CSV table of C-alpha atoms in Angstrom, one decimal:
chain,number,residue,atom,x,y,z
U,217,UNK,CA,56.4,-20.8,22.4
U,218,UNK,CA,55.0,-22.8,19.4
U,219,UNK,CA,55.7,-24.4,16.6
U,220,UNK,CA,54.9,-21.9,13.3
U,221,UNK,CA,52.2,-24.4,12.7
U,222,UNK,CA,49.0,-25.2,14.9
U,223,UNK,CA,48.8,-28.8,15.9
U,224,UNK,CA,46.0,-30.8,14.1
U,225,UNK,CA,43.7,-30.1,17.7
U,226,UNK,CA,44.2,-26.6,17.9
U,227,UNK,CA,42.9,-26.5,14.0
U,228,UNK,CA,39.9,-28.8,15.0
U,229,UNK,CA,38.9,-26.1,17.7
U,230,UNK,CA,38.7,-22.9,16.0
U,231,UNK,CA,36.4,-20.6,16.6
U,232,UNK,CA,34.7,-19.4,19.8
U,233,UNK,CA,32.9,-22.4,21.7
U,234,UNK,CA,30.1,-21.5,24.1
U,235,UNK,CA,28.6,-23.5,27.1
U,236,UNK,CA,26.7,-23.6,30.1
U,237,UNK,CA,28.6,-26.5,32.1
U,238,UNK,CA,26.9,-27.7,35.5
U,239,UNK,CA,28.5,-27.4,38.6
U,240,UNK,CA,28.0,-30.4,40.9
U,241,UNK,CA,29.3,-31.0,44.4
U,242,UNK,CA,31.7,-34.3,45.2
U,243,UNK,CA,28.4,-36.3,46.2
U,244,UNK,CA,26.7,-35.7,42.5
U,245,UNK,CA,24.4,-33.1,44.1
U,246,UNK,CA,23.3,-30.0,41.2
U,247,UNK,CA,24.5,-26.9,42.4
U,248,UNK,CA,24.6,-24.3,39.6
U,249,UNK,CA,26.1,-23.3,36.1
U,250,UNK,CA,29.1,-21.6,35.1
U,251,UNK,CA,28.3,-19.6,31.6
U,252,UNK,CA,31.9,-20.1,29.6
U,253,UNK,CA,33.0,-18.3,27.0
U,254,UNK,CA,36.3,-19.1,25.5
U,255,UNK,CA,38.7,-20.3,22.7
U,256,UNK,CA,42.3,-21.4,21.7
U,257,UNK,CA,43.7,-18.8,19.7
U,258,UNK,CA,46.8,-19.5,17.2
U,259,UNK,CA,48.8,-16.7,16.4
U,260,UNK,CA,51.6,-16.2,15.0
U,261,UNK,CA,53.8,-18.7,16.6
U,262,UNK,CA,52.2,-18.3,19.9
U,263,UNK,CA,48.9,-19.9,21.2
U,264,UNK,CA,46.5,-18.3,23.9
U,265,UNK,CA,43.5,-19.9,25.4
U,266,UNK,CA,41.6,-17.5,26.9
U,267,UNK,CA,38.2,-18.3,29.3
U,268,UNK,CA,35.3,-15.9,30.2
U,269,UNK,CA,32.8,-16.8,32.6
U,270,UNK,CA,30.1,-16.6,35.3
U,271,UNK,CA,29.8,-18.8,38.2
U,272,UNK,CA,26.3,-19.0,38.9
U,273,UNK,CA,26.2,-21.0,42.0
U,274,UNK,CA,25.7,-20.2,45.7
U,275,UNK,CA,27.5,-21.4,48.9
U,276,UNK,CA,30.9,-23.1,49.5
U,277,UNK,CA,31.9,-23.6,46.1
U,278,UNK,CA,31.2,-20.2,44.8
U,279,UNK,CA,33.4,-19.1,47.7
U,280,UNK,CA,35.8,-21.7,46.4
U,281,UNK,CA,35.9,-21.1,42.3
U,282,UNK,CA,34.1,-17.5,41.6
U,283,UNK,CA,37.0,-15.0,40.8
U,284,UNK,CA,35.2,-12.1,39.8
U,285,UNK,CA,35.6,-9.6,36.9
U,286,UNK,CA,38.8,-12.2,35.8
U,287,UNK,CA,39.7,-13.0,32.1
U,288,UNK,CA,41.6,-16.3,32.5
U,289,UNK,CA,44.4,-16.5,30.3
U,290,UNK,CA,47.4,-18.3,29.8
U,291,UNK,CA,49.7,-19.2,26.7
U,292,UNK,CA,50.0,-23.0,25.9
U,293,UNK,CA,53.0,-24.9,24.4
U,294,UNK,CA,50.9,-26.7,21.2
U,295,UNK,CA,51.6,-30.0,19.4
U,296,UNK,CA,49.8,-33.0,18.5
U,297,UNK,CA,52.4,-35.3,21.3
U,298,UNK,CA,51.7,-32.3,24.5
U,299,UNK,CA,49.7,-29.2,24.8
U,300,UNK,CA,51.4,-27.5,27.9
U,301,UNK,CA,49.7,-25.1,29.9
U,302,UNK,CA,51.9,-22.4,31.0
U,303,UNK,CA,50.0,-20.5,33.4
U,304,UNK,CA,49.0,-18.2,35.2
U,305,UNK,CA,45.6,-19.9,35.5
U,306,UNK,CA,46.3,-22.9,34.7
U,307,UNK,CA,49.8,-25.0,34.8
U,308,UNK,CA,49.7,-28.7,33.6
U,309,UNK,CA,49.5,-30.4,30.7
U,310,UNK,CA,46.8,-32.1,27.8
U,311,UNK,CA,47.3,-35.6,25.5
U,312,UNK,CA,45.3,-35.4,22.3
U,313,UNK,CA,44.2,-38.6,21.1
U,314,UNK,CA,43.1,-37.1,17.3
U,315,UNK,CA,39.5,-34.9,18.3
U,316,UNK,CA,40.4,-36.0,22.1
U,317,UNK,CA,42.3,-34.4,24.4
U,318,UNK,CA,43.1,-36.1,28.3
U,319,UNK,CA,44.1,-33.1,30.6
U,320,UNK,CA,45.3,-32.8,33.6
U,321,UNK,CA,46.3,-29.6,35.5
U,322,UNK,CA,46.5,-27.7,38.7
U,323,UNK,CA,44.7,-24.4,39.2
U,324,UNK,CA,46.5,-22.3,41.9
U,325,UNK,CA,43.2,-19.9,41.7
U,326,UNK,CA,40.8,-23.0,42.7
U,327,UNK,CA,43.2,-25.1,44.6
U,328,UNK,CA,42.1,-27.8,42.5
U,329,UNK,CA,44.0,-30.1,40.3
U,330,UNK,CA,41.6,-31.1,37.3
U,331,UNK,CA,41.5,-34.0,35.6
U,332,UNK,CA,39.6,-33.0,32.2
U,333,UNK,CA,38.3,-34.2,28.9
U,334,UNK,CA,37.1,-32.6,25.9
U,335,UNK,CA,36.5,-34.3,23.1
U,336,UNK,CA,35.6,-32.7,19.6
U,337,UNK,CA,32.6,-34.1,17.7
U,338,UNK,CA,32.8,-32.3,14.4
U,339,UNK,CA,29.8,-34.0,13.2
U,340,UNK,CA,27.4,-32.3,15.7
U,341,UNK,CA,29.5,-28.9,15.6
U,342,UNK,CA,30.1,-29.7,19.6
U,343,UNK,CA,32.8,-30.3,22.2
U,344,UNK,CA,31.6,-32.9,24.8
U,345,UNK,CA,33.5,-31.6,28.1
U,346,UNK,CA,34.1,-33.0,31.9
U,347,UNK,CA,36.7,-31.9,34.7
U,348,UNK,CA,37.0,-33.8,37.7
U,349,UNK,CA,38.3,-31.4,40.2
U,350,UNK,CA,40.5,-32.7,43.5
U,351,UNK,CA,42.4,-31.6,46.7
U,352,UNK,CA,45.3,-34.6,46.0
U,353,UNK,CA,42.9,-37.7,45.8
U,354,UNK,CA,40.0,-36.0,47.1
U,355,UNK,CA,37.1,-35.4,45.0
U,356,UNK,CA,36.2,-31.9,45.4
U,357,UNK,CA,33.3,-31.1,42.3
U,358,UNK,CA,32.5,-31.5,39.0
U,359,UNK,CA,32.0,-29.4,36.0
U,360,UNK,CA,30.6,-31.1,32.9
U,361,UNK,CA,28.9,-29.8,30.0
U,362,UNK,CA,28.8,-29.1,26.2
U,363,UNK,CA,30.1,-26.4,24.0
U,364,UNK,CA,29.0,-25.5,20.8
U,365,UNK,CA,31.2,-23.6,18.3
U,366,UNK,CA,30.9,-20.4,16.3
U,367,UNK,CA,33.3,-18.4,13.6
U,368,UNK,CA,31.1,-15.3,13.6
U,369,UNK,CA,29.3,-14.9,17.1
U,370,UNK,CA,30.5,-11.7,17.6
U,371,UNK,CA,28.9,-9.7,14.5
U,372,UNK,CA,26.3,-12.0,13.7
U,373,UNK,CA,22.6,-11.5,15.2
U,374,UNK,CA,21.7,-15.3,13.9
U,375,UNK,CA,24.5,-17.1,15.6
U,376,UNK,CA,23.7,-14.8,18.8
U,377,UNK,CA,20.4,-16.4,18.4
U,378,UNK,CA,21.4,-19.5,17.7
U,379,UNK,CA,23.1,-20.2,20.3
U,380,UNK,CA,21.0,-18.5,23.1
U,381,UNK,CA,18.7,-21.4,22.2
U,382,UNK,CA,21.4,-23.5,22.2
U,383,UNK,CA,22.4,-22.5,26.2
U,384,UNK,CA,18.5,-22.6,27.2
U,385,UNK,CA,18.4,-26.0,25.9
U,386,UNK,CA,21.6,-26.8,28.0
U,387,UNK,CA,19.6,-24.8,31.4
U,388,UNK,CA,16.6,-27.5,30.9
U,389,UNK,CA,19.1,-30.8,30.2
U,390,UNK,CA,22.2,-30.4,32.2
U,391,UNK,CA,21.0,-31.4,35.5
U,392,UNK,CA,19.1,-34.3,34.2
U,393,UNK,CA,20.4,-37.5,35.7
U,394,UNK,CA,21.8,-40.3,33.7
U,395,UNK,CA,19.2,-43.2,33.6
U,396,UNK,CA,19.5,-45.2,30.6
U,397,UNK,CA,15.6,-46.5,28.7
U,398,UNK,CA,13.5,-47.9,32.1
U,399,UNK,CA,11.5,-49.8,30.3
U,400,UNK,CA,12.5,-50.2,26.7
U,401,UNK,CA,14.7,-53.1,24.9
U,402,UNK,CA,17.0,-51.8,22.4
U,403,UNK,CA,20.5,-51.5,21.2
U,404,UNK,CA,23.3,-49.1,21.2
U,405,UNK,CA,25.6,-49.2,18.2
U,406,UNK,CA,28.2,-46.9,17.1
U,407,UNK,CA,32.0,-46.4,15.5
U,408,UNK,CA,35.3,-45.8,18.0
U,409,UNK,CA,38.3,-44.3,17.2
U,410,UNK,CA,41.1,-46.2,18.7
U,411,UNK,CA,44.5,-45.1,19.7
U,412,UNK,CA,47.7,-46.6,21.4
U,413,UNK,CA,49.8,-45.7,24.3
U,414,UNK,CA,51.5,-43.7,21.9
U,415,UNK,CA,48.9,-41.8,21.1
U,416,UNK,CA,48.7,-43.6,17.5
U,417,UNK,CA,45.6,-44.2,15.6
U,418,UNK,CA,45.6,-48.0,15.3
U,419,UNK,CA,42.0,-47.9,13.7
U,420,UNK,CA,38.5,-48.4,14.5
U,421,UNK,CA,36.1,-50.6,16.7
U,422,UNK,CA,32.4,-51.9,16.1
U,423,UNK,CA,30.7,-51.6,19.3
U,424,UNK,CA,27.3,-53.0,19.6
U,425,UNK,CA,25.2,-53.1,23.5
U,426,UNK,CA,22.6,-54.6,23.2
U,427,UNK,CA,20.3,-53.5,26.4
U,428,UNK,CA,17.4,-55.4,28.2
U,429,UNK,CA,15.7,-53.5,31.4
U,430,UNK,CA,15.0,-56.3,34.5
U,431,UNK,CA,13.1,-53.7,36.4
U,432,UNK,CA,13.3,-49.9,37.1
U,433,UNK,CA,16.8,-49.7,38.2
U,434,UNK,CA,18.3,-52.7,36.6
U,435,UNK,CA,19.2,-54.2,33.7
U,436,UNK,CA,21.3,-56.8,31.5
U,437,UNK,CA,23.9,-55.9,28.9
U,438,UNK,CA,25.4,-57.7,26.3
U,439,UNK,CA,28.5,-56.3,24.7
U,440,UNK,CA,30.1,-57.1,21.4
U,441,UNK,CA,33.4,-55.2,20.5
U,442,UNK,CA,35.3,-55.5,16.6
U,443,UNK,CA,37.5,-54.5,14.9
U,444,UNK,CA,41.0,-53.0,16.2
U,445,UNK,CA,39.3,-54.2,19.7
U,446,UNK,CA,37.9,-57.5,19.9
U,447,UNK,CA,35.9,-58.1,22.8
U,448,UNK,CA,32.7,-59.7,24.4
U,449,UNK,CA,31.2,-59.0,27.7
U,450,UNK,CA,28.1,-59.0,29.7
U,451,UNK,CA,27.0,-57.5,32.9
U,452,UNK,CA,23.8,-56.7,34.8
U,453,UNK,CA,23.9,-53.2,35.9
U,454,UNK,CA,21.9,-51.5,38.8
U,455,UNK,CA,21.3,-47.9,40.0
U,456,UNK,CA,20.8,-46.9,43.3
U,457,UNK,CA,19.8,-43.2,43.3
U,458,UNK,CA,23.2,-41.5,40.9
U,459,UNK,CA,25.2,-45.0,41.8
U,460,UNK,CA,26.3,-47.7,39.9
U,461,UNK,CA,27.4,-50.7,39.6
U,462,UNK,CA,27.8,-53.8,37.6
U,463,UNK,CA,27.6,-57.6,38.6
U,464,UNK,CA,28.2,-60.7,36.4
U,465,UNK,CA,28.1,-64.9,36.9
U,466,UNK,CA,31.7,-65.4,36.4
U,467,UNK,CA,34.0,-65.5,33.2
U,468,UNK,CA,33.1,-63.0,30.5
U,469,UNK,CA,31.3,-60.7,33.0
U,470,UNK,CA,32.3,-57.3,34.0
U,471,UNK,CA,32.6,-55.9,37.6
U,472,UNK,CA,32.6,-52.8,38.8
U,473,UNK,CA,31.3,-49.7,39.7
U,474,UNK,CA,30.3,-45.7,38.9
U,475,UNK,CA,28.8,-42.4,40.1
U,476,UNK,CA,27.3,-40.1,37.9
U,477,UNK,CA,27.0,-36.5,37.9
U,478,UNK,CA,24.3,-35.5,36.0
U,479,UNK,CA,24.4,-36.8,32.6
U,480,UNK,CA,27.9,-38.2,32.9
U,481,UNK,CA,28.8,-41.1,33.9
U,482,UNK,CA,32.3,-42.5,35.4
U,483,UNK,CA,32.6,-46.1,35.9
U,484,UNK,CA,35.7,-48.4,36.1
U,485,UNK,CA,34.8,-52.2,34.9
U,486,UNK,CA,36.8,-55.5,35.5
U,487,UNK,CA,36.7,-58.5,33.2
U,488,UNK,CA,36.3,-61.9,35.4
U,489,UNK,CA,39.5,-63.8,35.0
U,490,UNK,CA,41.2,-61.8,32.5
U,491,UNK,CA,44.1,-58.5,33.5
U,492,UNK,CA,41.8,-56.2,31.8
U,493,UNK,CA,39.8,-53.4,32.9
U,494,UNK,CA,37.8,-50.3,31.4
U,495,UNK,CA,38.1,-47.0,32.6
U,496,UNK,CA,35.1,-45.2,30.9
U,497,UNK,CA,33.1,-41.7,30.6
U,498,UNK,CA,30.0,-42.0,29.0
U,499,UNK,CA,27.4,-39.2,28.7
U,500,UNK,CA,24.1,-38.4,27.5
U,501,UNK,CA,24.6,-35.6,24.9
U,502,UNK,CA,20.6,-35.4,23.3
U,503,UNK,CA,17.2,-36.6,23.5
U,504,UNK,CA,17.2,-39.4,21.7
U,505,UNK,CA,19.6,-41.6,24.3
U,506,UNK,CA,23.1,-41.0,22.3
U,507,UNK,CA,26.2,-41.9,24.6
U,508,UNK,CA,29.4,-40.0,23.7
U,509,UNK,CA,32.2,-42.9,25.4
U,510,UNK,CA,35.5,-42.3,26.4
U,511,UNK,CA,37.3,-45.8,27.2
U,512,UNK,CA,40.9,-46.0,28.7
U,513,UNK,CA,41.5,-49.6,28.4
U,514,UNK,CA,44.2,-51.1,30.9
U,515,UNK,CA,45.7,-54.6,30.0
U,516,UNK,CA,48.1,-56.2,32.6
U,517,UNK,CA,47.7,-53.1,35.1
U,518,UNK,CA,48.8,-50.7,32.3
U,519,UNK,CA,47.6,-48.3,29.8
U,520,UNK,CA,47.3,-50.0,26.4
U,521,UNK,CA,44.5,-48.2,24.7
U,522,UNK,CA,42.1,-45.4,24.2
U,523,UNK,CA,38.8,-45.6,22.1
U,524,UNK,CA,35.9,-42.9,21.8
U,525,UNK,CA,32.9,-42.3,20.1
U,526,UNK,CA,29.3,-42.0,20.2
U,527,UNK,CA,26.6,-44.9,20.0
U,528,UNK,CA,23.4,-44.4,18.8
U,529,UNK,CA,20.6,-45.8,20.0
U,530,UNK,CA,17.3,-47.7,18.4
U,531,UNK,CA,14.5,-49.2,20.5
U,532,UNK,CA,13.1,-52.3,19.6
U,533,UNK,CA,10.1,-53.0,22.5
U,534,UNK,CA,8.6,-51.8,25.9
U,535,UNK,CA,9.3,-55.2,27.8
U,536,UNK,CA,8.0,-53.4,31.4
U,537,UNK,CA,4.1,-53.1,31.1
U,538,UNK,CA,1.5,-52.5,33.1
U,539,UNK,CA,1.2,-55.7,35.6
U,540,UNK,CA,-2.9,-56.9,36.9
U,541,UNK,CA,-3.5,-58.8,39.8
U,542,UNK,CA,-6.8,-61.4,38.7
């Protein structure tokens, strides 16, 4: 049962969002769509999430996740501390973090326990989704993708339109991989939310990147953080076909490493000689180069903060040319 009042992210997700996420195997390899349908529905004081959809892949993982001619439903417990999933499809729980929400759940149809994130960009009218899906600590696949909302798609011929565009735009970019500017010099820059352990809004954080490519695959990163974070790193970064990883010279540099699954990213980054790490999501969400970030921050080998947003990027130079041999 609910409260007789929807929690501020069930009001933030009204309406019925449509998407086309990708499906990709545990190595990062494109295997198909699954058209979604779905929405959280607030009713009296009971809330229903309800999920349509078509699993348009081929192979072992169709086999695994297609259930056929099924309406997934299941009622949820809502409030802005938990959103409880109560089954049948789905039984587990969700932390929202204001427009974010941290998920994780088991799915006795899938044999999978998911480890999702959705995150609400009102702005842009869109949900930024990803579900890592696992047999205990084994990666099994991954769904990512994004949802756009309607209030009317049901009776109205424009939004029908609208957002049949809207999925054959997804067809042509969900598979893309992520690789950042090759040969352009530029700048990220954007707002985060940031929130405590407590799932408190403790304010917001400046971040600036500022981004120089060293070759095709490679380059250097300067990062500047303000605010209710105040940080500053660097770190070269490389990519080695959907692998990543990042390399420094010593204090002030990050460490680590990511796979990507399309146009998301998951990487985990250390600071050199400091107890503090970043557990990040980044993603590609247009064609201009916008990253939609999710950062857990850990301080002392523990959870002390979560910050999200999107960073916009401006180019400033193409510093890889054409090279001549006299």
């Amino acid at each position: 049962m609910s409260t007789n009042k929807p929690s501020n992210f069930q009001q933030a997700i009204t309406g019925e969002w449509h998407g086309l996420p990708s499906v990709f195997d545990a190595d990062g390899n494109h295997t198909g769509f699954n058209k979604v349908s779905r929405a959280s529905v607030f009713e009296g004081d009971r809330t229903t999430y309800w999920m349509e959809t078509n699993f348009m892949n081929s192979g072992e993982l169709r086999n695994r996740f297609d259930l056929p001619n099924c309406r997934f439903e299941f009622g949820v417990i809502d409030s802005d501390q938990d959103r409880v999933y109560c089954g049948p499809d789905f039984v587990g729980a969700g932390r929202p973090f204001g427009m974010l929400v941290d998920s994780n759940y088991y799915s006795p149809g899938w044999n999978c326990d998911l480890k999702t994130v959705n995150l609400v960009l009102p702005e842009r009218g869109i949900q930024v989704y990803s579900s890592l899906l696992y047999e205990g600590e084994t990666l099994v696949s991954v769904f990512n993708g994004i949802y756009k909302v309607t209030q009317d798609h049901d009776t109205n011929p424009d939004t029908q339109a609208m957002i049949s565009d809207f999925l054959d735009g997804e067809r042509q970019r969900a598979s893309q991989p992520f690789v950042l500017p090759v040969k352009e010099q530029g700048q990220w820059k954007g707002t985060f939310q940031v929130y405590d352990v407590n799932q408190e809004y403790v304010g917001d954080a400046e971040v600036v990147m500022d981004y120089q490519p060293t070759s095709l695959t490679t380059a250097d990163v300067q990062v500047k953080v303000t605010g209710a974070i105040e940080k500053e790193y660097s770190y070269s970064r490389t990519r080695v076909n959907n692998s990543h990883s990042y390399s420094g010279d010593g204090k002030g540099s990050m460490y680590g490493n990511g796979r990507s699954y399309g146009r998301y990213l998951w990487s985990v980054q250390h600071l050199h000689g400091e107890a503090f790490k970043i557990r990040s999501r980044d993603a590609i969400i247009d064609d201009e180069n916008s990253i939609c970030s999710i950062w857990q921050i850990y301080k002392s080998g523990k959870e002390a903060l979560t910050a999200f947003g999107v960073l916009e990027w401006t180019e400033t130079e193409q510093v890889l040319k054409a090279q001549y041999v006299k």
